[in-house]
XYZ file of C-alpha atoms in Angstrom:
334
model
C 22.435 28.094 -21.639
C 23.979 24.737 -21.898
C 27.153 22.404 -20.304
C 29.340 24.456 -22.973
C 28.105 27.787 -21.740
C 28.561 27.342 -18.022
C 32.318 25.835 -18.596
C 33.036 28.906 -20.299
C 31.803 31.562 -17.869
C 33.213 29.861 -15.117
C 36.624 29.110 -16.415
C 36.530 25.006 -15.732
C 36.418 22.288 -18.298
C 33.332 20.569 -19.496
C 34.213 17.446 -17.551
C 34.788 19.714 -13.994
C 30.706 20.869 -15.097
C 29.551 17.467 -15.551
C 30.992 16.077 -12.295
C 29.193 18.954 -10.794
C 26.060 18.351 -11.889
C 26.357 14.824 -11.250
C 27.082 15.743 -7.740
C 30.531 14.191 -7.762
C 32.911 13.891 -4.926
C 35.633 14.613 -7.247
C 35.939 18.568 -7.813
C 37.170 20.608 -5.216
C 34.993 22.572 -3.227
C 36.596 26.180 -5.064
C 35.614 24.709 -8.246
C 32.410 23.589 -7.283
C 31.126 26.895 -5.628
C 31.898 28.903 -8.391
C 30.215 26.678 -10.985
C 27.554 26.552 -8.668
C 27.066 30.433 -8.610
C 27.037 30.497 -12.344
C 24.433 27.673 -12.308
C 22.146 29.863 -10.095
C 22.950 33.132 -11.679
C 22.013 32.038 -14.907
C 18.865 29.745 -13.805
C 20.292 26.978 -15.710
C 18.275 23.493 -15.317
C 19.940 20.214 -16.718
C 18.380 18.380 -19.466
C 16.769 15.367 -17.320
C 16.541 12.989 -20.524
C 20.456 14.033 -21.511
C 21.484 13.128 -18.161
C 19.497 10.307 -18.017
C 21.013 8.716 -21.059
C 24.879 9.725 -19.887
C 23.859 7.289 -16.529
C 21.749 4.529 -17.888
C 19.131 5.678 -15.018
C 15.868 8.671 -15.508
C 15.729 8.839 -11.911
C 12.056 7.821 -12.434
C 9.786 5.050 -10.631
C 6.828 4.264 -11.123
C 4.153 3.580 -8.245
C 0.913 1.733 -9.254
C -2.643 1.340 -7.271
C -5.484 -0.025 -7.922
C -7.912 3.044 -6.451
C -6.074 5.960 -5.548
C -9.439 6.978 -3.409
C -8.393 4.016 -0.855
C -6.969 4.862 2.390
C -3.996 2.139 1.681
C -3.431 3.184 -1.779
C -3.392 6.780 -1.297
C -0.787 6.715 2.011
C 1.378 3.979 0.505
C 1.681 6.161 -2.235
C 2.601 9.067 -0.196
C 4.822 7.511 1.841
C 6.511 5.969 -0.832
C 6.512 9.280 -3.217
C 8.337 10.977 0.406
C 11.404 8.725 0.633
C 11.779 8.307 -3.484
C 11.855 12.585 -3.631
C 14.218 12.559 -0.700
C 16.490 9.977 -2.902
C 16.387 12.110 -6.023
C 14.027 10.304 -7.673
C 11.004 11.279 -9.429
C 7.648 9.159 -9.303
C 4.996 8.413 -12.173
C 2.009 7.519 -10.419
C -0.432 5.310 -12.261
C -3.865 4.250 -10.961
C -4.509 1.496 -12.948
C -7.998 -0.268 -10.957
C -8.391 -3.588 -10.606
C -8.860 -4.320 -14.680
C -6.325 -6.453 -16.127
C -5.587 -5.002 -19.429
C -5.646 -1.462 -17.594
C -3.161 -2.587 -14.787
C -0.732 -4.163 -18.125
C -1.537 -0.978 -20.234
C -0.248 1.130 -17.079
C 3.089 -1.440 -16.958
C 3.583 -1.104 -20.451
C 3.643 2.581 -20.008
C 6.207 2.886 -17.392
C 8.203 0.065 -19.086
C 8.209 2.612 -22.227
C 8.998 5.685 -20.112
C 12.332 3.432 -18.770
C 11.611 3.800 -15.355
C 14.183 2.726 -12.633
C 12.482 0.892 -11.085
C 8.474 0.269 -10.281
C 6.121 -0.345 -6.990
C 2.919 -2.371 -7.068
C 0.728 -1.340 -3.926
C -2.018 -3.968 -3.078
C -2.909 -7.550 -3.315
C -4.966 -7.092 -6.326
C -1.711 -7.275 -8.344
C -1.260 -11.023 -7.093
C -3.804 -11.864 -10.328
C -2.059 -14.641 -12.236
C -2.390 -13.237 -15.511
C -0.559 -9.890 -14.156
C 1.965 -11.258 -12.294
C 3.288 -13.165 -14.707
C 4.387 -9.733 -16.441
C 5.403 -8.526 -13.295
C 8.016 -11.860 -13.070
C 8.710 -11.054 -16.576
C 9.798 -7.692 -16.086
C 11.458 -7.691 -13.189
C 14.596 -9.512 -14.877
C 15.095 -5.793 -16.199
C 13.444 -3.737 -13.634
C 13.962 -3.462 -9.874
C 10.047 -4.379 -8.434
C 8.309 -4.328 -5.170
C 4.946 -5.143 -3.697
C 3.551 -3.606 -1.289
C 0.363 -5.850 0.493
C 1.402 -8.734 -2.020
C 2.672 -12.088 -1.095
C 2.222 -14.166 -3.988
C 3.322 -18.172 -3.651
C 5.971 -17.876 -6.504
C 8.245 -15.786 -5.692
C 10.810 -14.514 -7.092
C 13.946 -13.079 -5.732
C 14.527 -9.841 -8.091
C 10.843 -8.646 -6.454
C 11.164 -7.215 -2.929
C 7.651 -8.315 -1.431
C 6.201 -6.426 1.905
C 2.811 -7.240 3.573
C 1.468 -7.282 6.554
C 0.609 -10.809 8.673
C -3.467 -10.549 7.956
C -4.162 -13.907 9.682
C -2.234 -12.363 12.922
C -4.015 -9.524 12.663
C -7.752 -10.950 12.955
C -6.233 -13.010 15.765
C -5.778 -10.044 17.682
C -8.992 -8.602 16.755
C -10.686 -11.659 18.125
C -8.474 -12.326 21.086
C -9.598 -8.464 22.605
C -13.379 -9.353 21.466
C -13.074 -12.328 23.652
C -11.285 -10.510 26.366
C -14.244 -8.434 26.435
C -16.871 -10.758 27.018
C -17.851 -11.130 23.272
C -19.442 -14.101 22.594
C -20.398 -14.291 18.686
C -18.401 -12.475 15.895
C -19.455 -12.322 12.769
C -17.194 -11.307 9.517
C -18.547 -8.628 7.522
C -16.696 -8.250 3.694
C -17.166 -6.074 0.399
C -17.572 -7.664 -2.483
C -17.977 -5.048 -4.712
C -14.667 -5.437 -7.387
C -14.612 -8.481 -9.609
C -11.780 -9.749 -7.985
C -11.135 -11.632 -4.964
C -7.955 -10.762 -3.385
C -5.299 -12.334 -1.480
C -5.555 -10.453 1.294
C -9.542 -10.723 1.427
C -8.736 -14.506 1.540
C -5.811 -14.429 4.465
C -8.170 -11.944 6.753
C -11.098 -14.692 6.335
C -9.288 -17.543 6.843
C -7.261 -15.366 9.876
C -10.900 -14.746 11.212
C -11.610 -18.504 11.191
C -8.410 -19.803 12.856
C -9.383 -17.139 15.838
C -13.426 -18.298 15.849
C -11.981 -22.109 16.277
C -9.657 -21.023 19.166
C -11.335 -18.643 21.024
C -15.135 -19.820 20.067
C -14.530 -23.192 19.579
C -18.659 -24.279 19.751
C -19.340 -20.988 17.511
C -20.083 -21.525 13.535
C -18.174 -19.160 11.166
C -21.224 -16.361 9.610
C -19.990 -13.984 6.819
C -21.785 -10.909 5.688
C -20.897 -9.959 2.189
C -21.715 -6.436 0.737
C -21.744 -5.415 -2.506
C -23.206 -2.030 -2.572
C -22.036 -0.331 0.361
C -24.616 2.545 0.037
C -27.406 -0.253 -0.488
C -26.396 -2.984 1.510
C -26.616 -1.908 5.246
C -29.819 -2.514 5.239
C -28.816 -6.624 4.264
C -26.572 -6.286 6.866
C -28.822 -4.672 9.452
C -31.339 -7.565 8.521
C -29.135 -10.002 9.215
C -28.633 -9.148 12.301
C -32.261 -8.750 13.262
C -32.413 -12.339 12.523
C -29.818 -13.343 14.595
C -29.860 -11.611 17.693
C -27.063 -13.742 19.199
C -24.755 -11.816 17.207
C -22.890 -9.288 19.559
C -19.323 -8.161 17.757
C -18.599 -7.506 13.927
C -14.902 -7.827 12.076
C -15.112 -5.843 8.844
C -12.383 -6.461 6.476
C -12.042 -2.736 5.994
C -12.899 0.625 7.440
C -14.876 1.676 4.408
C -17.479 -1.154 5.799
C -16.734 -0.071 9.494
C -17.629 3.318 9.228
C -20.608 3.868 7.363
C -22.031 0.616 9.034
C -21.731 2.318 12.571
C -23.501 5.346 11.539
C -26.123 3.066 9.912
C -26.695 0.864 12.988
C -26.750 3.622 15.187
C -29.264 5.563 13.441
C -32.022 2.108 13.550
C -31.291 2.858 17.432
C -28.204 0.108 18.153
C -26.067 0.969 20.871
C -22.271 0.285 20.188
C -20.362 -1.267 21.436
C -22.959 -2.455 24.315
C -24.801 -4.629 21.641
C -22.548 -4.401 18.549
C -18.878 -4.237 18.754
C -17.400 -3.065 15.794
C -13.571 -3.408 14.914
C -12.701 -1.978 11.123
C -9.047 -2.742 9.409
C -6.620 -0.397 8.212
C -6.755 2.432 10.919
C -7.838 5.266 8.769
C -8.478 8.493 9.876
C -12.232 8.601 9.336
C -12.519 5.825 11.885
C -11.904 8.761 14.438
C -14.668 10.962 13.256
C -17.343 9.141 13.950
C -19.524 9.876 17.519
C -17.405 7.150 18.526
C -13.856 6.189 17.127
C -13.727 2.800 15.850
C -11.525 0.363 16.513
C -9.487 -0.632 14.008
C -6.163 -2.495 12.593
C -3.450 -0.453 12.079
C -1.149 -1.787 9.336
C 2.295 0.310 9.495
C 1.893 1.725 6.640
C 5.234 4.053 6.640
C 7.159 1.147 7.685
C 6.008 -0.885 5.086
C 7.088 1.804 2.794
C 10.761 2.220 4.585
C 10.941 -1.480 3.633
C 10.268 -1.384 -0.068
C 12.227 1.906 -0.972
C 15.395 0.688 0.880
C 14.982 -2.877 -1.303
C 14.391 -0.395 -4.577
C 17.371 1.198 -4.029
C 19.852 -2.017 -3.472
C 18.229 -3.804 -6.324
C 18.600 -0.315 -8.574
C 22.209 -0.827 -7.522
C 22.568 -4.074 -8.584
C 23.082 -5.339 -5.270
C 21.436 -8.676 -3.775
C 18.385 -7.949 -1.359
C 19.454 -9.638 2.214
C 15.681 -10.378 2.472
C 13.065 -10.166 -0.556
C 10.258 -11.559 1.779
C 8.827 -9.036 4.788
C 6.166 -9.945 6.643
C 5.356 -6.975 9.231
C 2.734 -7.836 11.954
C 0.383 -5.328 12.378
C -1.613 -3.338 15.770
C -4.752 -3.843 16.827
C -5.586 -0.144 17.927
C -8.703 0.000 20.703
C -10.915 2.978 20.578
C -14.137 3.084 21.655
C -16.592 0.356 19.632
C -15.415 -2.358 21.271
């Protein structure tokens, strides 16, 4: 069955069908029930690539990620995929990792599949070489960033991210609260690249040693292996016992790290505090929950759909730059 079969059974004109379908205001609501039952009667399901070329829109966007395993990744990409589907709008989701010609092979692909519009989720996508296709593209295609805040930006790119350096400064405001007197910063170093964000939440963690610890020198941790390395890390700390609270830059450190330390006997938080970053939901497994930074996650994702949609519509974004602070959330390491 086709558009010329369902304006024949139900007596209305081919136009009357097409407004239906395209869920016009204009057919009355007689018309539109009975075309309607002869829709469902019949099981009839419009051509998606017909319709698509009658609007100049697929109703398609495309949501990239660097590591769909990641806590960040994987919710930003749910949360996103939740208020797209609720819009009508289909999502292609691409995990591209944190290779350059694989991230520009995945662009080229949703370019090709003339997606609306397209989401790039994580800092990783800041990488020169990338973003330059990114500024390229986005003359044609609506864009947004999630976790990106790049120094040239461009005002066809709606850009969301959360205030890292804020962030640590809360983490090390409550860890002086509490008595802490030497924080170290524990980071993975595992991917070839160094992000952005991996750069704000260091130099966040510094700003917060010089006003809280003035007299206290900056120490850094960095793992590569995280299976391999806890044994550096547990090392380190042998060596300098005046170390009594840990930042990690993410959860993935936080976690197995705690069950590491407390297996060679360390009591947390009464000799380690531990605070993780990005809140996720592993950190309350543990035999104690970790504290961790919670980074809004859903609003960050309200943010960049409602941009999508004005920019899909050709309208001018009141605000292309959103900085969102985050929440320290206190459990029980710390």
């Amino acid at each position: 069955m086709d558009i010329y079969d369902i304006a024949k059974k139900s007596g209305y004109s081919i136009a009357t069908v097409s407004r239906v379908l395209n869920d016009s205001n204009k057919v009355s609501d007689k018309a539109k029930a009975k075309i309607l039952k002869v829709i469902e009667e019949n099981d009839y399901s419009p051509n998606r690539v017909a319709r698509s070329l009658a609007k100049k829109q697929t109703s398609l966007v495309g949501i990239m990620v660097p590591d769909i395993r990641k806590y960040f990744e994987s919710q930003s990409a749910y949360q996103l995929e939740q208020r797209l589907n609720a819009n009508g709008y289909i999502t292609l989701l691409g995990d591209s990792t944190d290779n350059l010609d694989e991230k520009k092979a995945y662009l080229n692909l949703l370019k090709e599949n003339k997606v609306d519009a397209i989401v790039c989720v994580g800092s990783t996508y800041e990488q020169e070489d990338f973003y330059e296709e990114i500024l390229k593209l986005s003359k044609d295609i609506p864009f947004a960033m999630l976790n990106a805040n790049p120094l040239n930006k461009s005002k066809d790119i709606s850009y969301v991210y959360i205030d890292e350096i804020d962030a640590m400064r809360q983490a090390m405001d409550h860890l002086h609260k509490r008595g802490y007197k030497q924080p170290i910063f524990v980071s993975y170093h595992g991917n070839k690249y160094i992000t952005r964000s991996y750069i704000a939440k260091k130099a966040g963690f510094i700003e917060a040693l010089d006003e809280f610890y003035q007299s206290t020198d900056f120490m850094e941790v960095k793992i590569n292996d995280i299976d391999k390395d806890m044994r550096k890390l547990y090392d380190f700390l042998k060596s300098n016992p005046r170390i009594d609270s840990i930042c990690f830059e993410l959860d993935l450190l936080a976690i197995p790290a705690f069950k590491y330390l407390v297996n060679c006997g360390v009591n947390i938080p009464e000799d380690i505090a531990i605070i993780g970053f990005d809140n996720i939901d592993a950190t309350n497994y543990p035999s104690k929950k970790i504290t961790s930074i919670d980074q809004n996650i859903a609003l960050q994702a309200d943010i960049a759909t409602k941009s999508l949609f004005r920019l899909i519509n050709n309208e001018k974004l009141e605000n292309n730059d959103n900085m969102i602070k985050a929440k320290l959330i206190v459990k029980e390491t710390s």
